[in-house]
Coordinates of C-alpha atoms in Angstrom, one line a residue:
X26 CA 56.7 142.6 -77.8
X27 CA 59.5 142.3 -75.3
X28 CA 60.1 138.7 -76.2
X29 CA 61.3 139.8 -79.7
X30 CA 64.0 142.0 -78.1
X31 CA 65.0 139.2 -75.8
X32 CA 65.2 136.8 -78.7
X33 CA 67.4 139.2 -80.7
X34 CA 69.7 139.6 -77.7
X35 CA 70.1 135.8 -77.4
X36 CA 70.9 135.2 -81.1
X37 CA 73.0 138.3 -81.8
X38 CA 75.6 137.5 -84.4
X39 CA 74.5 133.8 -84.5
X40 CA 73.7 132.5 -87.9
X41 CA 73.4 128.8 -87.2
X42 CA 73.7 126.2 -84.4
X43 CA 75.2 122.7 -84.9
X44 CA 73.3 119.9 -83.2
X45 CA 75.1 117.2 -85.2
X46 CA 77.2 114.6 -83.4
X47 CA 76.6 111.9 -80.8
X48 CA 74.5 114.0 -78.3
X49 CA 70.8 113.4 -79.0
X50 CA 68.7 116.3 -77.7
X51 CA 65.1 116.0 -76.5
X52 CA 62.2 118.0 -77.7
X53 CA 61.2 120.9 -75.4
X54 CA 57.5 121.6 -74.7
X55 CA 56.5 125.3 -74.2
X56 CA 53.4 126.7 -72.6
X57 CA 52.3 129.9 -70.8
X58 CA 52.8 133.5 -71.9
X59 CA 56.5 134.0 -71.2
X60 CA 58.2 131.1 -72.8
X61 CA 59.5 131.3 -76.4
X62 CA 61.6 129.1 -78.7
X63 CA 65.1 130.2 -79.5
X64 CA 66.1 127.4 -81.8
X65 CA 63.7 125.1 -83.6
X66 CA 64.7 122.5 -86.2
X67 CA 63.1 122.2 -89.7
X68 CA 60.8 119.6 -88.2
X69 CA 59.7 122.2 -85.6
X70 CA 61.4 120.5 -82.7
X71 CA 62.2 123.2 -80.1
X72 CA 65.8 122.6 -79.0
X73 CA 66.6 125.8 -77.1
X74 CA 64.1 127.9 -75.3
X75 CA 64.0 130.9 -73.0
X76 CA 61.5 132.3 -70.5
X77 CA 61.0 134.5 -67.4
X78 CA 59.7 133.7 -64.0
X79 CA 59.1 136.3 -61.3
X80 CA 62.0 138.8 -61.6
X81 CA 64.4 136.2 -63.2
X82 CA 65.2 134.6 -66.5
X83 CA 65.9 131.1 -67.8
X84 CA 67.6 129.6 -70.9
X85 CA 66.9 125.9 -71.3
X86 CA 69.1 123.6 -73.5
X87 CA 67.8 120.2 -74.7
X88 CA 71.0 118.3 -73.7
X89 CA 73.5 119.1 -71.0
X90 CA 76.5 118.5 -73.3
X91 CA 75.5 121.6 -75.3
X92 CA 76.7 123.7 -72.4
X93 CA 80.3 122.4 -73.0
X94 CA 80.5 122.1 -76.8
X95 CA 82.7 124.7 -78.6
X96 CA 80.2 125.3 -81.3
X97 CA 77.7 126.6 -78.7
X98 CA 80.0 129.0 -76.9
X99 CA 79.1 132.1 -78.9
X100 CA 75.4 131.5 -78.2
X101 CA 76.1 130.8 -74.5
X102 CA 78.0 134.0 -74.1
X103 CA 74.9 135.8 -75.3
X104 CA 72.8 133.8 -73.0
X105 CA 74.9 134.6 -70.0
X106 CA 74.8 138.3 -70.8
X107 CA 71.0 138.1 -71.1
X108 CA 70.6 136.1 -67.9
X109 CA 72.8 138.4 -65.7
X110 CA 70.8 140.6 -63.3
X111 CA 73.7 143.1 -63.1
X112 CA 77.1 143.7 -64.6
X113 CA 78.8 142.6 -61.4
X114 CA 76.9 139.3 -61.0
X115 CA 78.9 136.2 -60.3
X116 CA 78.3 133.3 -62.7
X117 CA 78.2 129.9 -60.9
X118 CA 79.2 127.1 -63.4
X119 CA 78.9 123.5 -62.5
X120 CA 82.3 121.9 -62.2
X121 CA 81.5 119.5 -65.1
X122 CA 81.3 122.4 -67.6
X123 CA 85.0 123.3 -67.9
X124 CA 84.8 124.7 -71.4
X125 CA 81.9 127.0 -70.5
X126 CA 83.7 128.2 -67.4
X127 CA 86.9 129.0 -69.3
X128 CA 85.0 130.7 -72.2
X129 CA 82.9 133.1 -70.1
X130 CA 85.7 133.8 -67.7
X131 CA 87.8 134.9 -70.7
X132 CA 84.9 137.1 -71.8
X133 CA 85.3 139.1 -68.6
X134 CA 82.6 137.6 -66.5
X135 CA 83.1 136.8 -62.8
X136 CA 83.0 133.0 -62.7
X137 CA 83.0 130.5 -59.8
X138 CA 83.0 126.7 -60.1
X139 CA 80.3 125.2 -58.1
X140 CA 78.5 121.9 -57.4
X141 CA 75.1 123.4 -56.7
X142 CA 73.3 126.6 -55.9
X143 CA 75.0 128.8 -53.4
X144 CA 74.5 132.3 -52.0
X145 CA 75.6 135.5 -53.8
X146 CA 75.3 134.1 -57.4
X147 CA 73.7 136.1 -60.2
X148 CA 73.5 133.2 -62.7
X149 CA 73.5 129.4 -62.1
X150 CA 74.7 127.1 -64.9
X151 CA 73.8 123.5 -64.2
X152 CA 72.2 120.3 -65.5
X153 CA 68.6 119.1 -65.0
X154 CA 69.2 115.7 -63.5
X155 CA 68.8 116.5 -59.8
X156 CA 65.9 118.1 -58.0
X157 CA 67.6 118.2 -54.6
X158 CA 67.6 122.0 -54.7
X159 CA 64.6 122.4 -57.0
X160 CA 62.6 124.8 -54.7
X161 CA 65.7 126.8 -53.8
X162 CA 66.5 127.3 -57.5
X163 CA 62.9 128.3 -58.3
X164 CA 63.1 130.8 -55.5
X165 CA 66.5 132.0 -56.8
X166 CA 65.0 132.7 -60.2
X167 CA 61.8 134.3 -58.9
X168 CA 63.9 136.8 -56.9
X169 CA 65.9 137.8 -60.0
X170 CA 68.5 135.2 -60.6
X171 CA 69.4 133.8 -64.0
X172 CA 69.4 130.0 -64.8
X173 CA 71.2 128.3 -67.7
X174 CA 70.2 124.6 -67.6
X175 CA 70.6 121.7 -69.9
X176 CA 69.3 118.1 -69.9
X177 CA 67.5 115.5 -72.0
X178 CA 64.7 113.4 -70.7
X179 CA 64.4 110.7 -73.4
X180 CA 66.9 108.4 -71.6
X181 CA 65.2 109.0 -68.2
X182 CA 61.9 108.2 -69.8
X183 CA 63.1 104.9 -71.1
X184 CA 64.0 103.8 -67.6
X185 CA 60.9 105.3 -65.9
X186 CA 58.2 104.1 -68.1
X187 CA 55.5 104.3 -65.4
X188 CA 56.4 107.9 -64.5
X189 CA 55.0 111.1 -66.0
X190 CA 58.0 112.8 -67.6
X191 CA 56.4 116.3 -67.5
X192 CA 55.7 116.0 -63.7
X193 CA 58.5 113.8 -62.4
X194 CA 61.7 114.4 -64.5
X195 CA 64.0 116.3 -62.1
X196 CA 64.7 119.2 -64.4
X197 CA 61.0 119.8 -65.0
X198 CA 60.5 120.4 -61.3
X199 CA 62.7 123.5 -61.9
X200 CA 62.0 124.7 -65.4
X201 CA 58.3 124.0 -65.6
X202 CA 57.4 127.0 -63.5
X203 CA 58.4 129.2 -66.4
X204 CA 56.5 127.2 -69.0
X205 CA 59.4 125.0 -70.4
X206 CA 59.4 121.3 -70.1
X207 CA 61.9 118.6 -71.1
X208 CA 60.1 115.7 -72.8
X209 CA 60.8 112.1 -73.4
X210 CA 60.9 112.5 -77.2
X211 CA 64.1 112.7 -79.1
X212 CA 64.8 115.9 -81.0
X213 CA 66.1 116.4 -84.5
X214 CA 69.9 116.6 -85.1
X215 CA 71.7 118.7 -87.7
X216 CA 73.1 122.1 -88.4
X217 CA 70.2 124.5 -88.2
X218 CA 69.9 128.1 -89.3
X219 CA 68.8 130.8 -86.8
X220 CA 65.8 132.7 -87.9
X221 CA 65.6 136.5 -88.0
X222 CA 62.6 136.4 -85.6
X223 CA 61.2 134.1 -83.0
X224 CA 60.7 130.7 -84.8
X225 CA 57.2 129.2 -85.1
X226 CA 56.6 126.9 -82.1
X227 CA 54.2 124.0 -82.8
X228 CA 51.8 122.7 -80.3
X229 CA 53.4 119.6 -78.6
X230 CA 50.9 116.8 -79.3
X231 CA 52.4 113.8 -77.6
X232 CA 50.7 114.3 -74.3
X233 CA 48.3 111.8 -72.8
X234 CA 45.9 112.4 -70.0
X235 CA 44.3 109.0 -69.7
X236 CA 45.6 108.3 -66.1
X237 CA 44.3 111.7 -65.0
X238 CA 40.9 111.2 -66.5
X239 CA 40.6 107.8 -64.9
X240 CA 41.3 109.4 -61.5
X241 CA 38.8 112.2 -62.1
X242 CA 36.0 109.9 -63.4
X243 CA 36.4 107.0 -60.8
X244 CA 32.8 106.2 -59.8
X245 CA 31.4 108.8 -62.2
X246 CA 29.5 107.7 -65.3
X247 CA 27.9 111.0 -66.2
X248 CA 27.9 114.7 -65.5
X249 CA 24.5 116.1 -64.6
X250 CA 24.5 119.8 -65.5
X251 CA 20.7 120.1 -65.7
X252 CA 18.8 122.5 -63.6
X253 CA 18.8 126.3 -63.2
X254 CA 22.5 127.0 -63.6
X255 CA 23.6 128.0 -67.2
X256 CA 27.3 127.0 -67.9
X257 CA 29.7 128.8 -70.1
X258 CA 31.8 127.1 -72.7
X259 CA 35.5 126.6 -72.2
X260 CA 38.2 127.0 -74.8
X261 CA 41.2 124.7 -74.2
X262 CA 44.1 126.1 -76.1
X263 CA 47.1 125.1 -74.0
X264 CA 49.1 121.9 -74.9
X265 CA 48.6 120.6 -71.3
X266 CA 44.8 121.0 -71.1
X267 CA 42.4 118.2 -71.7
X268 CA 40.0 119.2 -70.2
X269 CA 41.8 119.6 -66.9
X270 CA 45.2 121.3 -67.0
X271 CA 48.8 121.1 -65.9
X272 CA 50.7 124.3 -65.4
X273 CA 54.3 124.4 -64.0
X274 CA 54.3 121.9 -61.2
X275 CA 50.6 122.4 -60.4
X276 CA 47.2 121.4 -61.6
X277 CA 43.9 123.2 -62.5
X278 CA 40.2 122.2 -62.7
X279 CA 37.8 124.7 -64.1
X280 CA 34.0 124.6 -63.4
X281 CA 31.8 126.6 -65.7
X282 CA 29.3 127.6 -63.0
X283 CA 30.0 127.9 -59.3
X284 CA 26.5 126.5 -58.6
X285 CA 27.6 123.1 -59.7
X286 CA 30.1 122.8 -56.8
X287 CA 27.3 122.0 -54.3
X288 CA 25.1 120.0 -56.7
X289 CA 24.6 116.5 -55.0
X290 CA 24.8 114.6 -58.4
X291 CA 28.3 116.0 -58.9
X292 CA 29.8 115.4 -55.5
X293 CA 31.8 112.3 -56.4
X294 CA 33.4 114.2 -59.3
X295 CA 34.3 117.2 -57.1
X296 CA 35.9 114.9 -54.5
X297 CA 37.9 113.2 -57.2
X298 CA 38.9 116.6 -58.5
X299 CA 40.1 117.8 -55.1
X300 CA 42.0 114.5 -54.7
X301 CA 43.7 115.0 -58.1
X302 CA 44.6 118.6 -57.4
X303 CA 46.0 117.6 -54.0
X304 CA 48.3 115.0 -55.5
X305 CA 48.2 112.8 -52.5
X306 CA 49.6 115.4 -50.1
X307 CA 46.5 115.3 -47.8
X308 CA 47.1 119.1 -47.4
X309 CA 44.9 122.0 -46.4
X310 CA 42.2 123.2 -48.8
X311 CA 41.2 126.8 -48.9
X312 CA 37.9 128.2 -50.2
X313 CA 36.9 131.8 -50.6
X314 CA 34.0 133.1 -48.5
X315 CA 31.6 132.9 -51.5
X316 CA 32.3 129.1 -51.6
X317 CA 31.6 128.6 -47.9
X318 CA 28.9 126.0 -48.7
X319 CA 31.3 124.0 -50.8
X320 CA 33.8 124.1 -47.9
X321 CA 31.1 122.6 -45.7
X322 CA 30.6 119.8 -48.3
X323 CA 34.4 119.0 -48.1
X324 CA 34.5 119.2 -44.3
X325 CA 31.6 116.8 -44.1
X326 CA 33.8 114.3 -46.1
X327 CA 36.6 114.6 -43.5
X328 CA 38.8 116.9 -45.6
X329 CA 40.8 119.7 -44.0
X330 CA 39.1 122.7 -45.6
X331 CA 39.0 126.3 -44.3
X332 CA 37.4 129.5 -45.6
X333 CA 40.3 131.7 -46.6
X334 CA 41.9 133.6 -49.4
X335 CA 45.1 132.3 -50.9
X336 CA 47.7 131.4 -48.4
X337 CA 51.2 129.8 -49.0
X338 CA 50.5 126.7 -46.8
X339 CA 47.4 125.6 -48.9
X340 CA 47.6 122.5 -51.1
X341 CA 44.4 123.3 -53.0
X342 CA 42.7 126.7 -53.5
X343 CA 39.1 127.0 -54.5
X344 CA 37.8 130.3 -55.8
X345 CA 35.4 131.8 -58.4
X346 CA 36.3 133.4 -61.8
X347 CA 34.7 136.8 -61.0
X348 CA 37.8 138.5 -59.6
X349 CA 41.4 138.9 -60.8
X350 CA 42.6 140.5 -57.6
X351 CA 44.8 137.5 -56.9
X352 CA 45.7 136.6 -60.5
X353 CA 49.5 136.7 -60.2
X354 CA 49.5 135.0 -56.8
X355 CA 47.3 132.3 -58.1
X356 CA 49.5 131.7 -61.2
X357 CA 52.6 131.4 -59.0
X358 CA 50.8 129.2 -56.6
X359 CA 49.9 126.8 -59.4
X360 CA 53.3 127.0 -61.1
X361 CA 55.1 126.0 -57.8
X362 CA 52.8 123.0 -57.3
X363 CA 49.5 124.1 -55.9
X364 CA 46.1 122.8 -57.1
X365 CA 43.5 125.3 -58.3
X366 CA 39.7 124.7 -58.5
X367 CA 38.1 127.8 -60.1
X368 CA 34.4 128.1 -61.0
X369 CA 32.2 130.6 -62.7
X370 CA 30.6 131.6 -66.0
X371 CA 31.2 134.5 -68.4
X372 CA 28.0 134.7 -70.4
X373 CA 26.3 137.2 -68.2
X374 CA 29.4 139.3 -68.0
X375 CA 29.6 139.3 -71.8
X376 CA 26.3 141.2 -72.1
X377 CA 27.9 144.4 -71.1
X378 CA 31.6 143.6 -71.8
X379 CA 32.3 142.4 -75.4
X380 CA 36.0 141.5 -74.9
X381 CA 35.6 138.4 -72.8
X382 CA 38.8 136.7 -73.8
X383 CA 41.1 139.4 -72.6
X384 CA 39.1 141.4 -70.0
X385 CA 36.9 138.8 -68.1
X386 CA 38.5 138.6 -64.7
X387 CA 38.7 134.8 -64.7
X388 CA 40.6 134.8 -68.0
X389 CA 43.2 137.1 -66.6
X390 CA 43.9 134.2 -64.3
X391 CA 43.4 131.3 -66.7
X392 CA 44.6 132.4 -70.2
X393 CA 48.2 132.0 -69.1
X394 CA 47.3 128.5 -67.8
X395 CA 45.9 127.4 -71.2
X396 CA 42.2 127.7 -70.6
X397 CA 39.7 130.5 -71.3
X398 CA 36.1 130.9 -70.3
X399 CA 33.9 132.1 -73.2
X400 CA 30.7 134.1 -73.4
X401 CA 29.0 131.2 -75.2
X402 CA 26.9 128.8 -73.2
X403 CA 26.6 125.0 -73.2
X404 CA 23.3 123.2 -73.4
X405 CA 22.2 121.8 -70.1
X406 CA 21.7 118.1 -69.7
X407 CA 23.2 114.9 -68.4
X408 CA 26.4 114.1 -70.3
X409 CA 28.4 110.8 -70.4
X410 CA 31.9 111.3 -69.1
X411 CA 34.8 111.0 -71.5
X412 CA 36.2 107.5 -71.9
X413 CA 39.9 107.8 -70.9
X414 CA 40.9 105.1 -73.4
X415 CA 39.3 107.2 -76.3
X416 CA 41.3 110.3 -75.6
X417 CA 43.5 110.0 -78.7
X418 CA 40.4 110.1 -81.0
X419 CA 38.6 112.9 -79.1
X420 CA 38.7 116.4 -80.3
X421 CA 41.5 118.5 -78.8
X422 CA 42.3 121.9 -80.2
X423 CA 46.1 121.7 -80.1
X424 CA 46.1 118.3 -81.7
X425 CA 43.5 119.2 -84.3
X426 CA 45.1 122.5 -85.4
X427 CA 48.5 120.8 -85.6
X428 CA 47.0 118.1 -87.9
X429 CA 45.2 120.7 -89.9
X430 CA 48.4 122.7 -90.6
X431 CA 50.2 119.5 -91.6
X432 CA 47.4 118.5 -94.0
X433 CA 47.2 122.0 -95.6
X434 CA 50.9 122.4 -96.0
X435 CA 51.2 119.0 -97.7
X436 CA 48.2 119.6 -99.9
X437 CA 46.8 116.2 -98.8
X438 CA 43.1 115.6 -98.3
X439 CA 42.1 116.2 -94.7
X440 CA 42.3 113.1 -92.5
X441 CA 38.8 111.6 -91.7
X442 CA 38.9 112.6 -88.0
X443 CA 39.8 116.1 -88.9
X444 CA 36.9 116.4 -91.3
X445 CA 34.6 115.5 -88.5
X446 CA 36.2 118.0 -86.2
X447 CA 36.3 120.9 -88.7
X448 CA 33.2 122.8 -87.7
X449 CA 34.3 122.8 -84.1
X450 CA 37.9 123.6 -85.1
X451 CA 36.7 126.5 -87.3
X452 CA 34.9 128.0 -84.3
X453 CA 38.0 127.5 -82.1
X454 CA 40.4 129.0 -84.6
X455 CA 38.1 132.1 -84.7
X456 CA 38.4 132.3 -80.9
X457 CA 42.1 131.7 -81.0
X458 CA 42.8 134.5 -83.4
X459 CA 41.4 136.9 -80.8
X460 CA 43.5 135.6 -78.0
X461 CA 45.7 138.2 -76.2
X462 CA 49.2 138.2 -77.6
X463 CA 52.0 136.1 -76.1
X464 CA 55.1 134.5 -77.8
X465 CA 53.4 131.1 -78.3
X466 CA 49.9 132.4 -79.2
X467 CA 51.3 135.0 -81.6
X468 CA 53.5 132.3 -83.2
X469 CA 50.5 130.2 -84.2
X470 CA 48.4 133.2 -85.1
X471 CA 51.2 134.3 -87.5
X472 CA 51.4 130.8 -89.0
X473 CA 47.7 130.9 -89.7
X474 CA 47.9 134.4 -91.2
X475 CA 50.8 133.2 -93.4
X476 CA 48.7 130.2 -94.5
X477 CA 45.7 132.4 -95.3
X478 CA 47.8 134.9 -97.3
X479 CA 49.5 132.1 -99.2
X480 CA 46.3 130.5 -100.4
X481 CA 43.7 131.7 -102.8
X482 CA 40.2 132.1 -101.4
X483 CA 38.0 129.3 -102.7
X484 CA 35.4 130.4 -105.3
X485 CA 32.1 129.0 -104.1
X486 CA 28.7 129.7 -105.5
X487 CA 25.2 128.2 -105.7
X488 CA 26.5 126.1 -108.6
X489 CA 29.6 125.1 -106.8
X490 CA 28.9 125.0 -103.0
X491 CA 31.3 123.9 -100.3
X492 CA 30.4 121.6 -97.5
X493 CA 30.8 123.1 -94.0
X494 CA 33.3 120.4 -93.0
X495 CA 35.5 120.9 -96.1
X496 CA 38.9 122.4 -96.5
X497 CA 37.4 125.1 -98.7
X498 CA 35.0 126.2 -96.0
X499 CA 37.8 126.4 -93.5
X500 CA 39.9 128.6 -95.8
X501 CA 37.1 131.0 -96.4
X502 CA 36.5 131.4 -92.7
X503 CA 40.2 131.7 -92.0
X504 CA 40.5 134.5 -94.6
X505 CA 37.8 136.4 -92.8
X506 CA 39.4 135.9 -89.4
X507 CA 42.8 137.1 -90.7
X508 CA 41.3 140.2 -92.1
X509 CA 39.9 140.9 -88.6
X510 CA 43.4 141.2 -87.2
X511 CA 43.9 144.7 -88.5
X512 CA 46.4 146.9 -86.7
X513 CA 46.9 150.6 -86.9
X514 CA 49.6 151.1 -89.5
X515 CA 50.8 153.6 -92.1
X516 CA 48.7 153.3 -95.2
X517 CA 50.5 152.5 -98.4
X518 CA 50.8 155.4 -100.8
X519 CA 50.2 155.2 -104.5
X520 CA 53.1 156.7 -106.5
X521 CA 54.7 157.9 -103.3
X522 CA 51.8 160.2 -102.6
X523 CA 49.1 159.4 -100.0
X524 CA 45.6 160.2 -101.0
X525 CA 44.1 162.8 -98.7
X526 CA 41.5 161.5 -96.2
X527 CA 37.8 161.9 -96.9
X528 CA 35.7 163.7 -94.3
X529 CA 32.1 162.6 -93.9
X530 CA 29.4 163.8 -91.5
X531 CA 27.3 161.2 -89.7
X532 CA 24.0 161.9 -87.9
X533 CA 24.7 160.8 -84.3
X534 CA 21.3 161.6 -83.0
X535 CA 19.1 158.5 -83.0
X536 CA 15.9 158.4 -80.9
X537 CA 14.9 154.9 -82.1
X538 CA 16.6 151.5 -82.3
X539 CA 20.2 151.0 -83.4
X540 CA 20.7 152.5 -86.8
X541 CA 23.1 152.1 -89.7
X542 CA 24.5 155.3 -91.1
X543 CA 26.0 155.0 -94.5
X544 CA 29.2 156.9 -95.2
X545 CA 28.8 156.7 -98.9
X546 CA 32.3 155.1 -98.9
X547 CA 33.6 151.7 -100.1
X548 CA 36.4 149.6 -98.5
X549 CA 38.3 147.6 -101.1
X550 CA 38.9 143.8 -100.3
X551 CA 41.8 143.1 -98.0
X552 CA 42.4 146.9 -97.6
X553 CA 42.9 148.3 -94.1
X554 CA 41.3 151.7 -93.7
X555 CA 41.6 154.2 -90.9
X556 CA 38.8 156.3 -89.4
X557 CA 39.5 159.2 -87.0
X558 CA 36.6 160.3 -84.8
X559 CA 36.3 163.4 -82.6
X560 CA 37.2 162.8 -78.9
X561 CA 33.7 163.7 -77.9
X562 CA 32.4 160.6 -79.7
X563 CA 34.7 158.1 -77.9
X564 CA 32.9 155.8 -75.5
X565 CA 29.4 156.6 -76.8
X566 CA 28.7 153.2 -78.3
X567 CA 29.5 153.9 -82.0
X568 CA 30.6 151.0 -84.1
X569 CA 32.2 150.7 -87.6
X570 CA 31.0 148.1 -90.0
X571 CA 32.3 147.0 -93.4
X572 CA 29.6 145.2 -95.6
X573 CA 25.9 145.1 -95.4
X574 CA 25.1 141.4 -95.8
X575 CA 25.1 140.8 -92.1
X576 CA 23.4 137.3 -91.8
X577 CA 25.6 134.5 -90.4
X578 CA 25.4 131.2 -92.2
X579 CA 27.9 129.3 -90.1
X580 CA 25.2 126.8 -89.0
X581 CA 24.5 125.7 -92.6
X582 CA 25.6 122.3 -93.9
X583 CA 27.0 123.8 -97.1
X584 CA 28.0 127.3 -98.2
X585 CA 27.2 129.1 -101.5
X586 CA 29.2 132.0 -100.1
X587 CA 31.4 132.7 -97.1
X588 CA 29.2 132.3 -94.0
X589 CA 30.3 135.7 -92.6
X590 CA 31.0 138.6 -95.0
X591 CA 30.8 141.7 -92.8
X592 CA 33.2 143.1 -90.2
X593 CA 32.0 145.2 -87.2
X594 CA 34.3 146.9 -84.7
X595 CA 33.5 149.0 -81.6
X596 CA 34.9 152.5 -81.6
X597 CA 36.8 152.7 -78.3
X598 CA 39.5 155.2 -79.4
X599 CA 39.6 158.2 -81.6
X600 CA 41.4 156.2 -84.2
X601 CA 39.9 152.9 -85.6
X602 CA 41.5 150.6 -88.1
X603 CA 39.4 148.1 -89.9
X604 CA 39.4 145.7 -92.9
X605 CA 37.4 142.9 -94.4
X606 CA 38.7 140.3 -96.8
X607 CA 35.5 140.7 -98.9
X608 CA 35.4 144.5 -98.9
X609 CA 32.1 146.3 -98.7
X610 CA 30.3 149.6 -98.0
X611 CA 31.3 151.4 -94.9
X612 CA 28.7 152.1 -92.2
X613 CA 28.7 153.6 -88.7
X614 CA 26.3 152.0 -86.3
X615 CA 24.6 154.5 -84.0
X616 CA 23.2 153.1 -80.8
X617 CA 19.6 153.7 -79.7
X618 CA 18.9 156.9 -77.8
X619 CA 22.2 158.5 -78.9
X620 CA 22.3 162.3 -78.8
X621 CA 25.6 163.1 -80.5
X622 CA 24.5 165.5 -83.2
X623 CA 26.6 165.6 -86.4
X624 CA 29.8 163.6 -86.0
X625 CA 32.6 164.5 -88.5
X626 CA 34.8 161.5 -89.4
X627 CA 38.0 161.5 -91.3
X628 CA 38.5 158.3 -93.3
X629 CA 41.7 157.3 -95.2
X630 CA 42.2 154.3 -97.6
X631 CA 38.6 154.2 -98.9
X632 CA 37.0 154.8 -102.3
X633 CA 33.9 156.8 -103.0
X634 CA 31.0 154.4 -103.5
X635 CA 29.0 154.7 -106.8
X636 CA 25.7 156.4 -106.1
X637 CA 22.5 156.2 -108.1
X638 CA 20.2 159.2 -108.0
X639 CA 16.8 158.7 -109.4
X640 CA 16.4 160.7 -112.6
X641 CA 20.1 161.3 -112.8
X642 CA 23.3 159.5 -113.7
X643 CA 25.6 157.2 -111.7
X644 CA 28.2 159.4 -110.2
X645 CA 31.2 159.2 -107.9
X646 CA 30.3 161.6 -105.1

């Protein structure tokens, strides 16, 4: 990933950073698919972060004093080099940072002392306590400029108790567009080692949405989603989603079927949602042509709504999730303060497109914003709205997975609320492990992989079952999910010599229903094997499966074995890599009506399965 190269550039020749002393940093919150931590303390407080926005780059420090302390100068020289759009760029340094100005000037950079953003700069070095030029600085970065900015928001928060720090702290009106926020929480101090790769970034849990939920549910006691429309389930994986979302300086509301927008029983909620998205600006609302009837509903309520595609002057944009043509424009619109109402389902699309998380058009817009639309459906009915005062005790994936990791690392019994959430959390972890890679998502995925590899798989049986809400059940399921994250890689060789691949012939002609073709091969537990198919078989619906016990017991109250013990993977390229934590016989699934004839397949990393021939001996053949 490019983020790894960026990280190594920023920490080149840096072994540790010293946050000791009188300057108390704040925790930084990261979200989106560009932001990544540069320095995190042992308590996993992110203290320095970096990101990109548009054509430009940002480095964010958790206290402005860090930009002038001698112990940070080596890092800051790396940061300036990374931020510069060209070798001739002028570095503008706020006049309060004398040490920084002298250090980078002595390093050969063109430096100019400034008191704010001015023309012809390549990099701006400033603090985050004024938003007078917030929009100008955002535009400067978007067009290719570099920004080095430092601040802490814990002091501001103590004197602005009624304000939302993430939305209203001046520095956040600049940096949040890139997915980095200053928070009102104090960060850890000390001398911290710099890791060899991007440090793990925990989900930031100390976010409350009660005021937002009160606004959205004013005059609404229930949500009636009965009727003909079938909604999709949402997966809320971003730290600022619950179940609406913040992103940058903007806001998002997602409806899981566009048919609900004109449902009379939901009108009050949608008016509240538009008001929340508009943030009191009384601005223009745009709705795509497909939502013209919804535009009429808003117009009838006296709102300024027009049928249009996304335009810069809009305050709120309403669209469906069936197109990603405006994905990047929509993301920038929200990041810079716009409100987005997007509606649509993914379950029908999933019938002919298996990879909903990464390929569904709406998710190409929403994944970055912390929400994904799933192929699963939600039961229709009339649901009571969430009590804003009960938010802290309501299931929320970032909060639940953070608590889970804490409990598992400490060896403690799971907290009572976590035990209640575990079935849902197990399902969400399964979804999360399949999310498209980004620095933050990959960070948590790797942490869960490390956890699975570091723990033995619980030994359950009919005599010693595991409850579905137990730690043991979760670890079994996590082991299966981790084994599904196979990647094409060089196979380990025994005694320095790789075993030659085994070539098998599969009958690819199948006039009946989907058929399993045994390869006569066995995949050892936790072993990744590689299959190479002829090019003529690519895209013909073939699938690879490890294991034959294909029933799914996830709905059971207790497990006498792991609920899922097979792995199936579509063959979309000539080369397929697959593994299963439990191991199993290797099959090729041939779709109905296939006319492929004999298909030769080269398989490496497998064992010959024992075969019994009636009237003969057990042989390896």
